[in-house]
XYZ file of C-alpha atoms in Angstrom:
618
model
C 0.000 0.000 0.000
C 3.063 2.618 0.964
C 4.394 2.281 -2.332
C 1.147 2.091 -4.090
C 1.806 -0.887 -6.533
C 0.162 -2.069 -9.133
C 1.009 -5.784 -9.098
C -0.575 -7.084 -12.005
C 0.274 -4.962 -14.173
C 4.306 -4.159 -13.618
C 6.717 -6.418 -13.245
C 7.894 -7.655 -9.695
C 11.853 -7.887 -9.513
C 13.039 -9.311 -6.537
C 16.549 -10.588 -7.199
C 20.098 -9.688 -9.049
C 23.279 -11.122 -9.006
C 26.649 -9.881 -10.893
C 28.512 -13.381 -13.055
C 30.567 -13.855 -15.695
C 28.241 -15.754 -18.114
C 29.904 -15.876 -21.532
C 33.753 -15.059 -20.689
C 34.223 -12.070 -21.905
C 34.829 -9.078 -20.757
C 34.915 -10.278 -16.890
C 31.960 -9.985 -14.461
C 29.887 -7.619 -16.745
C 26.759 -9.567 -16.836
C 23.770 -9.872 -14.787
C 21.130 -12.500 -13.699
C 17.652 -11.067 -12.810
C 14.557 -12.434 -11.608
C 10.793 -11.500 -11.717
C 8.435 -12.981 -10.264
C 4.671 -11.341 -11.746
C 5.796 -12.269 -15.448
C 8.077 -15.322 -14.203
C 10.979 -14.696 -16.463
C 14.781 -14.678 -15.725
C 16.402 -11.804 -17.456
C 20.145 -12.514 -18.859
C 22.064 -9.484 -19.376
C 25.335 -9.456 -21.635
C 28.177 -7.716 -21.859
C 27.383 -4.646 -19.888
C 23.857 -4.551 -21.392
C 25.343 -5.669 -25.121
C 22.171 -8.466 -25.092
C 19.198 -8.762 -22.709
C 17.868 -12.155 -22.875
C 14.576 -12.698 -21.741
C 13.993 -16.289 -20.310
C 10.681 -17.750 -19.535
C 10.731 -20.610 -17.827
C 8.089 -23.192 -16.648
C 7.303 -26.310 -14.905
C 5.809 -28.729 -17.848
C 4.281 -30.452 -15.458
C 2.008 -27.824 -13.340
C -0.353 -25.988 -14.713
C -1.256 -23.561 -11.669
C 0.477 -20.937 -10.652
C 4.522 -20.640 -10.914
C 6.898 -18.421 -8.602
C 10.567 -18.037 -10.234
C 12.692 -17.553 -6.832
C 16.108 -17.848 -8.051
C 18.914 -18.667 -10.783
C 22.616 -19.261 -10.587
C 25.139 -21.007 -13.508
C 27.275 -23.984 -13.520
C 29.656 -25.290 -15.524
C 28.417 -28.156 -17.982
C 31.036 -31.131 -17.073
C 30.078 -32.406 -20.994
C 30.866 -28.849 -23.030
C 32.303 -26.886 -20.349
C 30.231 -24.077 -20.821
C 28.251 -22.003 -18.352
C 24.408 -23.239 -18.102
C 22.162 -21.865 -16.211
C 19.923 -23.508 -12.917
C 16.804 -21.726 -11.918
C 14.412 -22.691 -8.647
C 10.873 -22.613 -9.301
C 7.532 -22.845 -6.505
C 4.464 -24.547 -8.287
C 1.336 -23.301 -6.778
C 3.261 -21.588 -4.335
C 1.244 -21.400 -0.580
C -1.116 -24.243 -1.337
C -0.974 -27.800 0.154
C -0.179 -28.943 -3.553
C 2.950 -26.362 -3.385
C 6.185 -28.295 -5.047
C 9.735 -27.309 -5.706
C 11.775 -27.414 -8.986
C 15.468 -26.948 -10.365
C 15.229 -26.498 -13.847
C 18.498 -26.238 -15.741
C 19.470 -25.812 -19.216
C 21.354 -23.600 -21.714
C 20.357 -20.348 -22.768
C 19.026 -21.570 -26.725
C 17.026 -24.520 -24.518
C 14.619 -21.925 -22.654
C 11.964 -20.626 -23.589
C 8.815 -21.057 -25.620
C 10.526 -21.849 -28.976
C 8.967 -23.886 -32.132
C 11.887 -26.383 -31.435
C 11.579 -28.369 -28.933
C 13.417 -27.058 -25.376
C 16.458 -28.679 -24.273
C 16.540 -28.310 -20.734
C 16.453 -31.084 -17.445
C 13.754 -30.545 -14.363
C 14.736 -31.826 -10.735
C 12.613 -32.146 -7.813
C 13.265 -29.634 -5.108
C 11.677 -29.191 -1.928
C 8.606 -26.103 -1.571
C 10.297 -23.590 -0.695
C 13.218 -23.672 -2.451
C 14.900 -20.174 -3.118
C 18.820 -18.848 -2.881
C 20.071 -21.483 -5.092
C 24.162 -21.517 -5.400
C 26.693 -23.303 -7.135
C 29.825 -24.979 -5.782
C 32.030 -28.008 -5.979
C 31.175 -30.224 -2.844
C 32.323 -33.345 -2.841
C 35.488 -32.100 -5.027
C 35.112 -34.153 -7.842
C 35.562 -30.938 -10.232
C 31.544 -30.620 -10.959
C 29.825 -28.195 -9.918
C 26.930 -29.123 -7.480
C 23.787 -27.031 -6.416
C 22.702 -26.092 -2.896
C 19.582 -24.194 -1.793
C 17.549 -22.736 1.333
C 13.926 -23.562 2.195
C 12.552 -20.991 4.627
C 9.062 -22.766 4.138
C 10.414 -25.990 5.661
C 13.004 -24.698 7.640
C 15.888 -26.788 6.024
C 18.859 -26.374 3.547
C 20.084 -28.577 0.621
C 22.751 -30.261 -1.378
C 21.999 -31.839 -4.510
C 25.114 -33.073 -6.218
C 25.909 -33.467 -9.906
C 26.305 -36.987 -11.481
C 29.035 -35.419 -14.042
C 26.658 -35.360 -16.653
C 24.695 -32.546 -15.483
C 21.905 -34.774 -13.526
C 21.230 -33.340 -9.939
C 19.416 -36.550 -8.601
C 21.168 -37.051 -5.399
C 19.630 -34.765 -2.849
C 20.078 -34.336 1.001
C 18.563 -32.051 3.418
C 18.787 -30.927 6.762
C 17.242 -29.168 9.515
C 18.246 -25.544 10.310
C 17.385 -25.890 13.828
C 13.665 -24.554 13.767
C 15.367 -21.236 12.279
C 13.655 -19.700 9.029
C 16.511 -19.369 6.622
C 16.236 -16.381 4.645
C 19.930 -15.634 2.931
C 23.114 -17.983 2.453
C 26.570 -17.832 1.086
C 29.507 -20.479 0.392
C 32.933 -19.803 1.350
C 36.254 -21.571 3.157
C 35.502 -20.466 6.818
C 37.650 -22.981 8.688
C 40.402 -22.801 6.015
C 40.224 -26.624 4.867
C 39.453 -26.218 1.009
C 36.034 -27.180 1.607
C 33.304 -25.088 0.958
C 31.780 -24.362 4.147
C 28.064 -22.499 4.624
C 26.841 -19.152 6.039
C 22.902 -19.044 6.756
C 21.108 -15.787 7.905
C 17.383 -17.157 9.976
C 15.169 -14.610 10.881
C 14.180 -13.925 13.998
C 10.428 -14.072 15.056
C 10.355 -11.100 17.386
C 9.965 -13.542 20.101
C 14.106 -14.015 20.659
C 14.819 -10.082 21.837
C 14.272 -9.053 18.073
C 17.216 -10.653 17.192
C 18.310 -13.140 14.041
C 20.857 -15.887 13.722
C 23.614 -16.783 11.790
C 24.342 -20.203 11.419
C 27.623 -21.839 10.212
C 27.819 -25.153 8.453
C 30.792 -26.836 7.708
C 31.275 -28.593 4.564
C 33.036 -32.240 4.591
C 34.780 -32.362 1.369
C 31.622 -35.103 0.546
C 28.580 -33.114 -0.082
C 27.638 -32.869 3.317
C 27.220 -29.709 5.569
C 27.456 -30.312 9.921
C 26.135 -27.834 11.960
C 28.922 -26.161 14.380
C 26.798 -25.696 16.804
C 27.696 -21.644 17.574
C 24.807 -18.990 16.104
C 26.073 -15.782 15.807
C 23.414 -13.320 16.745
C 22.595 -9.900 14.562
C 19.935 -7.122 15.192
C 16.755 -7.171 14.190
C 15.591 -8.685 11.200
C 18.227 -9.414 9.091
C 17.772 -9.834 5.429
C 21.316 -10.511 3.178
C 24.554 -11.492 3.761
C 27.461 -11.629 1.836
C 30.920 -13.468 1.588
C 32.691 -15.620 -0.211
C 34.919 -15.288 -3.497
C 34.242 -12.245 -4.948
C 36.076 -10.148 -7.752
C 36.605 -6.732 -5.584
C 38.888 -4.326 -7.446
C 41.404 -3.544 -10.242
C 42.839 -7.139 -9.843
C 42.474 -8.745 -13.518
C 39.928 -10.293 -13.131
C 41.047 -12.647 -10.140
C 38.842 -13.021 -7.571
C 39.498 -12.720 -4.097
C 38.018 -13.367 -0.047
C 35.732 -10.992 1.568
C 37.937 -10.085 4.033
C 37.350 -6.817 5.717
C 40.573 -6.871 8.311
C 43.368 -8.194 5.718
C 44.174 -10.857 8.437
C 43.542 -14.049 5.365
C 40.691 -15.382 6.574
C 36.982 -14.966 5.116
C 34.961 -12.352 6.843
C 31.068 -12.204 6.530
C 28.644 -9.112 6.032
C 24.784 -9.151 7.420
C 22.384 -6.432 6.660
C 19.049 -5.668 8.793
C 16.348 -4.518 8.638
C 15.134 -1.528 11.652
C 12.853 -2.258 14.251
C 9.564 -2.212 13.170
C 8.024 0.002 16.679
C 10.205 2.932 15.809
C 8.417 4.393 12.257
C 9.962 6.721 10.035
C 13.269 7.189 11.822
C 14.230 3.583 12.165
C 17.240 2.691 9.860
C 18.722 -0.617 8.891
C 21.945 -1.716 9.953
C 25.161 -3.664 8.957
C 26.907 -6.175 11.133
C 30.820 -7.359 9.665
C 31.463 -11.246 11.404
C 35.140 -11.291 11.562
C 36.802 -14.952 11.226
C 39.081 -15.563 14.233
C 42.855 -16.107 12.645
C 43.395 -18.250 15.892
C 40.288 -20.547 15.507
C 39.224 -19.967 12.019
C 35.786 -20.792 11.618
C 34.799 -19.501 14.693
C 33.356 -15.333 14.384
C 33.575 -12.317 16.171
C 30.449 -10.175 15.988
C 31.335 -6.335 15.825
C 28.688 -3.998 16.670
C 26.583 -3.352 14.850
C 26.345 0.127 12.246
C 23.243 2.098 11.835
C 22.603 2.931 7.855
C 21.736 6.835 8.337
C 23.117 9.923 7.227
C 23.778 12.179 10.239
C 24.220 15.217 8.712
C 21.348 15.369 6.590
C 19.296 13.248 9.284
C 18.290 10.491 6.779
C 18.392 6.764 7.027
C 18.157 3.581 4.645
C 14.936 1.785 5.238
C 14.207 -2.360 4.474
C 11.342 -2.603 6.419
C 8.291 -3.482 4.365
C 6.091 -1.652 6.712
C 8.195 1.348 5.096
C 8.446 0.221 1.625
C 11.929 -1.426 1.515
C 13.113 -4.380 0.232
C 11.802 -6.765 2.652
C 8.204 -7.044 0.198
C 9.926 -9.267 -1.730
C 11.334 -11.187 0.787
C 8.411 -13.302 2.114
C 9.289 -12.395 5.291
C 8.485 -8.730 6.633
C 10.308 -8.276 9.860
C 6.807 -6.884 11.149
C 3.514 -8.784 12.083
C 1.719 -5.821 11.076
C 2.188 -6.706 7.096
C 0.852 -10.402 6.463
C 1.436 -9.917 2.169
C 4.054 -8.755 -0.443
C 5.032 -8.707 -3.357
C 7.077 -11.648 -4.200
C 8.797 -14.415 -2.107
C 12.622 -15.234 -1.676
C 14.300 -11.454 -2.917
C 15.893 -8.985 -1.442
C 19.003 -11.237 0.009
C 21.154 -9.639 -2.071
C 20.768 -6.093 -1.162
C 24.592 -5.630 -0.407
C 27.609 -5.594 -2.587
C 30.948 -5.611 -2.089
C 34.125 -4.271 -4.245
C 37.163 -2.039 -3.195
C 35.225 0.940 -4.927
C 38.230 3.352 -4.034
C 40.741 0.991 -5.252
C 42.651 1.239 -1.690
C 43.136 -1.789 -0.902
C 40.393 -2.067 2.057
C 36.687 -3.588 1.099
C 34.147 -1.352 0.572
C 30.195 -2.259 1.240
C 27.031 -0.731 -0.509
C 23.780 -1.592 0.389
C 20.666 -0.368 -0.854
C 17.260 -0.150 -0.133
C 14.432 3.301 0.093
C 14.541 6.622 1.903
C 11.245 8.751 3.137
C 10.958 11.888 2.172
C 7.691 13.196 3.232
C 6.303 9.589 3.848
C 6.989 9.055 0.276
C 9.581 5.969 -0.919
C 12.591 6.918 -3.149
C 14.973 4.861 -4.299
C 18.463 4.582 -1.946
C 22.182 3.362 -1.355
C 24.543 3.919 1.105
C 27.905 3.353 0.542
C 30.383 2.380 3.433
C 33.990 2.614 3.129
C 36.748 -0.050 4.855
C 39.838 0.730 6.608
C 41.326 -2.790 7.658
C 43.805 -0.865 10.235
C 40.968 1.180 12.125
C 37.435 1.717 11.563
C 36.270 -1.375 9.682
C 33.978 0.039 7.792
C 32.130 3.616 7.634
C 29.224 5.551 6.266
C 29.749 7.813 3.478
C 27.537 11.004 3.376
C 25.644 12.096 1.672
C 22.841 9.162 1.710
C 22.415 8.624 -2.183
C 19.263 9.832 -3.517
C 18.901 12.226 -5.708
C 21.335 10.111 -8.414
C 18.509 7.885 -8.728
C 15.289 10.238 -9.339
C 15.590 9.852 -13.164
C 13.854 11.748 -15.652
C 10.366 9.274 -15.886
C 8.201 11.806 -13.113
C 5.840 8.538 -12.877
C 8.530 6.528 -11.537
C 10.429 9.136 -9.260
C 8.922 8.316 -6.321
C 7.092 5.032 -4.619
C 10.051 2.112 -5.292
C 12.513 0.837 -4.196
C 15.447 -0.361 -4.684
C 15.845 -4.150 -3.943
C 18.849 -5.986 -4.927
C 22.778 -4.341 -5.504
C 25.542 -6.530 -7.066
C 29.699 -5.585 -8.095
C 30.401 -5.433 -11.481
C 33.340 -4.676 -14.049
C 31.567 -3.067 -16.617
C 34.475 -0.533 -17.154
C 36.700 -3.188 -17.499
C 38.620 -6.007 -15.565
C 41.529 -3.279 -14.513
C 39.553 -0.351 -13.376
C 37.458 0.465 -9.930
C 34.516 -1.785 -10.173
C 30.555 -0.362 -10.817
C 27.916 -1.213 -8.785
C 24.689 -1.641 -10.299
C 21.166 -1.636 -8.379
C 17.525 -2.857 -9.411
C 14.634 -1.735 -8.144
C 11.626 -3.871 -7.566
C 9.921 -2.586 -11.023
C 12.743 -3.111 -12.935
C 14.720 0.106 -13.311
C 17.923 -0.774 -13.169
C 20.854 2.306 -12.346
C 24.585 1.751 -12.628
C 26.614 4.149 -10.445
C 29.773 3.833 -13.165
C 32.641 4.552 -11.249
C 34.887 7.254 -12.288
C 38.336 5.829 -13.549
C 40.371 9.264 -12.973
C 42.002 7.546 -9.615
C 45.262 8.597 -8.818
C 46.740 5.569 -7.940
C 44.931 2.127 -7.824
C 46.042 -0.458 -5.025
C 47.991 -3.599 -6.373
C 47.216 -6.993 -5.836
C 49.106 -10.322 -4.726
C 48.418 -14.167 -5.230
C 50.009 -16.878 -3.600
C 48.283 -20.029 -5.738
C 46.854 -23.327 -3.454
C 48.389 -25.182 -6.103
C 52.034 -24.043 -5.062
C 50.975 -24.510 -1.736
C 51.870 -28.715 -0.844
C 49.528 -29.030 2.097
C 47.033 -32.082 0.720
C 43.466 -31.124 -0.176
C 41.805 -30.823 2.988
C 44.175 -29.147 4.862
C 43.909 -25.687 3.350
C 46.402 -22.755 2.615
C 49.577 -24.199 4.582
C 53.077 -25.126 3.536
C 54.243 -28.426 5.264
C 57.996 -28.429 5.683
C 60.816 -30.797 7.481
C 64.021 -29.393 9.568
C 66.070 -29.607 7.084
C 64.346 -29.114 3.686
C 64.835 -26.510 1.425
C 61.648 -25.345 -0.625
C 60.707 -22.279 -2.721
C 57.358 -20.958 -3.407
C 56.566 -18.674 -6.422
C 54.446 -15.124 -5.512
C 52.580 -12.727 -8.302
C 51.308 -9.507 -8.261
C 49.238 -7.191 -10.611
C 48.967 -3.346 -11.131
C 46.468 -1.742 -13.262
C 48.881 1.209 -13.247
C 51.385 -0.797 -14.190
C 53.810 0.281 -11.440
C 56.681 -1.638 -10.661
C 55.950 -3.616 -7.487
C 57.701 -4.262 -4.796
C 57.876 -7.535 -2.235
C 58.914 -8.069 1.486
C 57.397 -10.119 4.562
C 55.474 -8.202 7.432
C 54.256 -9.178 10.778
C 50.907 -10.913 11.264
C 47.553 -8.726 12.116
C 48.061 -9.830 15.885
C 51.829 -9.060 16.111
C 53.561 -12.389 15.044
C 57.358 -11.527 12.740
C 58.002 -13.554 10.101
C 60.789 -16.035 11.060
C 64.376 -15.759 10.151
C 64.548 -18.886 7.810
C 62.173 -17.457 5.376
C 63.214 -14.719 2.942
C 61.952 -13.138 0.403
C 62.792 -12.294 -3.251
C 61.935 -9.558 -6.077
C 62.707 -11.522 -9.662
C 60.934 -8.687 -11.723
C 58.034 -5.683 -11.865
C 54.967 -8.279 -10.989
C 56.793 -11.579 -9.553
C 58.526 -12.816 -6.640
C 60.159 -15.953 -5.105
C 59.470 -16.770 -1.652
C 62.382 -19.441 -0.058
C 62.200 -21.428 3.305
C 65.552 -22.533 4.406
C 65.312 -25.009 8.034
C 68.946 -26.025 7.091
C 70.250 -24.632 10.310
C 66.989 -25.258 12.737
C 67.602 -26.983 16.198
C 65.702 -29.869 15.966
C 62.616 -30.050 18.101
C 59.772 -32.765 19.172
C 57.523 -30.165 18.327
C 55.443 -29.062 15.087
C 56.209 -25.132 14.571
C 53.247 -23.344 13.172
C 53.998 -20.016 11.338
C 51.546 -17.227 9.898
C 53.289 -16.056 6.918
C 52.189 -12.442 5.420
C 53.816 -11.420 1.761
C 52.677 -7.589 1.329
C 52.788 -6.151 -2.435
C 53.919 -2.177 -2.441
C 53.909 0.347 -5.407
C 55.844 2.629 -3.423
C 58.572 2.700 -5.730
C 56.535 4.528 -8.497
C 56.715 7.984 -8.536
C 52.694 8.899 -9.566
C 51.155 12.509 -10.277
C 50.534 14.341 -7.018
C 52.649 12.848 -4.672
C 50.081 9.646 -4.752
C 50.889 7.849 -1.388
C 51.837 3.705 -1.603
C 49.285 1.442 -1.496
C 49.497 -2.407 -0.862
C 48.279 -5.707 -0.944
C 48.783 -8.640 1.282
C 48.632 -12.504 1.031
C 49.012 -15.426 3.314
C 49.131 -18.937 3.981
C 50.350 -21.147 7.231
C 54.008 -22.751 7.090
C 54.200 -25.814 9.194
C 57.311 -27.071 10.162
C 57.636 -30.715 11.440
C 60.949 -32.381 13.401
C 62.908 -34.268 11.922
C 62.970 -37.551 13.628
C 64.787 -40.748 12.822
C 64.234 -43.361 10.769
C 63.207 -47.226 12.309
C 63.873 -50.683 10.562
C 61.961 -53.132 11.864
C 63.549 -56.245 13.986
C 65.680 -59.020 11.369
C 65.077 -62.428 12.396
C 68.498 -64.333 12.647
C 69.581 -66.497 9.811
C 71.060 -69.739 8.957
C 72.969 -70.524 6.063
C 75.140 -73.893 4.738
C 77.804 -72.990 2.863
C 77.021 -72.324 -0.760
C 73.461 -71.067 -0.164
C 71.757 -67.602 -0.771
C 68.860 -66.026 1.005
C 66.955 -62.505 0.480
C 65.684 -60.312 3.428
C 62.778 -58.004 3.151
C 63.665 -54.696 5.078
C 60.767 -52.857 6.144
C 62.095 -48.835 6.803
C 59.702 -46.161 8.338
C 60.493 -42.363 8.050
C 57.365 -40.167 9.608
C 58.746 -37.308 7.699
C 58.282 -39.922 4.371
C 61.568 -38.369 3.356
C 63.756 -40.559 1.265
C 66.019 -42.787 3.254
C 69.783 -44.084 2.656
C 70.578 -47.324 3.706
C 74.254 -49.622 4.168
C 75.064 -52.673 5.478
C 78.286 -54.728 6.647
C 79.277 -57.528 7.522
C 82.146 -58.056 10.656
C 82.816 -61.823 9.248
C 83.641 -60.953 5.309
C 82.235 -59.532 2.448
C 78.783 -61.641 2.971
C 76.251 -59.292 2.682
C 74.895 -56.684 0.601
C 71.884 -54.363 -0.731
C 69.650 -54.501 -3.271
C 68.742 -51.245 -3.077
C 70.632 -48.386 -1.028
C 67.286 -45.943 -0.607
């Protein structure tokens, strides 16, 4: 009613998300969903080609929901297809869930016949992601149900079949957002879910945090994180953040190498007008990774010109797409599922540090606009804050029947400028209108960036980022970096976020402008019963450059563990005595163990002659 809406007759967007669909160009395209039309919108190439997608469930003839789409890779072409989740007779007793999946010439209502593949899902299906579960390099699907209370992993045959489907409880919780991403550092995908809180728990919601196995199954860790109010989106993960070619990188707002989470709220519904939505940053613990600090949390309002982002569906925001209102006061909306995407993240500044926008409506007059906020990050003080003014007037437009009463519902990170400049954002509002705040290029100096590869890493899969060395090995470990300015970069090793040096035996060394070797040497370690366990920090500089205006330096750092284990010695197990006649020849088996499972050198003698010898001397 506050935004006066005329349902049937415009469309009803209620999702976005940034991807790189066709490789080209990086992430310049965009997935969109409405729900009053039911199509999926495919946009190219920084709006090159808009591909309309209607999709349906053959099956059902009542009434269809679209609630969301992601892509996959096909493990038969290798090309990107797309998966979409669809309600049938959503809110009935008949209600049933479907993945339908497919490439982009096999939807639609063609006069050839469709090529696409339709999976059962469970009711309530919406958030659907892709990711690589059970690492057998094919990409599965996973999904949140806040009708049933449960999330899911359906995981992909290898020929593009999701048939194998398991669910579990979320603890009573209503799940309303999700996100993969490494939280405990053990190359498996692990799972963030935002629930909702009833207004029952002290008007808070919960974060829960799965842990994936490495086998397609998530375990509950038992801690939930709590956030204000009624939260909505979260975000996390790999994202592509900056000028960094196209490489993507952690959501990590401290720089301390572990994956950081970001959960936006909705107000509290009692206080009206003035109440403003808030952002809460869950920082990993480097000492217990996995395991999240929650910092307090920050109000989304403009002090100085007294104005605030709203989500509240009571006032118009996002949350009428959502399903789920954050007020008992509105039973209806407009569309089920949106609006958990309503955050972005990219280092807009090119600094270095994470920025956040999030986006939603502003009152003016008790009428809805449309409305971001942009927060800036500082990973050496304030985390993360607001940016003033509170952006409105950018997205009036010129239409005067669409200036007022919308809102803005979904914000994603995009590269529409090009891999190697600041990243866009680009926000959707729930009847379609889609603006692009195009970043301006003209920075003085853009922030470089670093990569230290798993692959170089030798820890085995499972294990995560760590280097596993023996007193006494030698090793090297190649290091990259990238500058959109093209400044010649510079490498050394710096202390650890909490203090820790980096140890004697491991230098560092420049080879040219964007590369660097990295060498541990435990030649001369004392040896010790003990595993050491290093934090080692490589930071990128372009301080050498000399830029217009005295541009200060600006870095980049990576990390990974180094493990060093003793080296102990060797055991051969117990030789039975022998007896020989003259004239005769016998063979031994010698079983050697080395825990290290370093190579071992082996001799033998013989006080009584020249009797004995080996087969093989390692």
């Amino acid at each position: 009613n506050r935004l006066n809406y005329q349902a049937p007759i415009l469309p009803v967007v209620t999702n976005m998300q940034s991807i790189d669909f066709d490789g080209a160009g990086g992430v310049n395209d965009l997935l969109i969903i409405e729900q009053n039309l039911g199509q999926v919108y495919l946009v190219l190439n920084n709006f090159g080609q808009i591909i309309p997608i209607v999709v349906r469930d053959l099956f059902t003839s009542g009434k269809q929901l679209i609630t969301s789409a992601t892509i996959f890779r096909n493990p038969l072409t290798g090309t990107n297809n797309l998966a979409i989740s669809l309600i049938s007779n959503p809110g009935l007793a008949t209600a049933s869930g479907q993945i339908i999946t497919g490439t982009i010439t096999g939807f639609g209502e063609t006069t050839s016949l469709p090529r696409f593949r339709q999976f059962v899902a469970s009711q309530g299906i919406t958030n659907l992601m892709t990711g690589d579960f059970n690492n057998d390099a094919f990409d599965d699907l996973a999904y949140i149900d806040s009708i049933s209370s449960t999330i899911a992993v359906t995981l992909n045959n290898g020929r593009g079949l999701f048939a194998d489907t398991t669910t579990r409880e979320t603890g009573g919780f209503t799940p309303v957002s999700a996100t993969l991403f490494d939280a405990n550092d053990d190359d498996f995908l692990d799972m963030a879910v935002v629930n909702q809180g009833s207004g029952t728990q002290g008007n808070q919601s919960l974060v829960s945090i799965l842990f994936g196995d490495g086998k397609g199954q998530f375990q509950l860790t038992g801690s939930l994180l709590q956030v204000p109010n009624f939260a909505l989106s979260v975000v996390g993960g790999l994202v592509s953040l900056s000028t960094n070619n196209g490489i993507s990188q952690i959501v990590d707002f401290n720089q301390d190498g572990f994956a950081d989470l970001a959960i936006v709220s909705t107000g509290v519904a009692s206080l009206g007008g003035n109440d403003a939505a808030s952002l809460t940053l869950l920082l990993n613990r480097p000492d217990s990774p996995g395991q999240f600090v929650v910092q307090p949390p920050i109000p989304l309002r403009d002090d100085g010109a007294n104005t605030s982002l709203h989500l509240l569906a009571k006032l118009g925001g996002a949350s009428i797409v959502s399903g789920r209102f954050g007020d008992s006061s509105v039973t209806s909306g407009l569309g089920f599922g949106g609006a958990n995407q309503t955050l972005a993240v990219g280092d807009f500044n090119s600094d270095g540090n994470q920025d956040i926008v999030v986006s939603g409506t502003r009152l003016v007059n008790n009428l809805n606009f449309r409305s971001t906020i942009y927060l800036i990050g500082n990973a050496t003080g304030s985390l993360a804050r607001i940016v003033r003014p509170q952006r409105t007037m950018e997205y009036l437009g010129v239409d005067t029947n669409l200036m007022a009463g919308d809102t803005f519902v979904s914000s994603a990170t995009v590269n529409f400028s090009g891999a190697t400049l600041p990243p866009d954002a680009v926000h959707i509002s729930v009847n379609g209108r889609i603006w692009v705040d195009n970043n301006r290029p003209l920075i003085i100096n853009r922030a470089p960036n670093i990569t230290i590869r798993r692959e170089d890493l030798n820890a085995p899969m499972g294990m995560g980022r760590k280097e596993i060395v023996t007193i006494g090995q030698i090793l090297t470990i190649p290091i990259s970096g990238f500058d959109a300015d093209n400044d010649p970069l510079t490498f050394r090793l710096v202390a650890t976020p909490t203090g820790q040096q980096p140890p004697e035996f491991v230098t560092i060394r420049t080879l040219d402008q964007n590369s660097a070797q990295l060498t541990v040497d435990t030649g001369n370690l004392t040896r010790t019963p003990n595993i050491l366990t290093n934090k080692i920090v490589v930071e990128v500089s372009d301080a050498m450059s000399n830029g217009n205006g005295g541009r200060q330096p600006l870095t980049a750092r990576a990390y990974f563990t180094l493990i060093i284990r003793p080296n102990s010695a060797p055991t051969i197990a117990p030789i039975a005595n022998q007896t020989l006649n003259v004239g005769q020849t016998t063979s031994i088996n010698v079983n050697v163990s080395n825990n290290e499972n370093k190579e071992v050198s082996l001799t033998a003698s013989c006080d009584k002659g020249n009797f004995v010898r080996l087969m093989q001397n390692s």
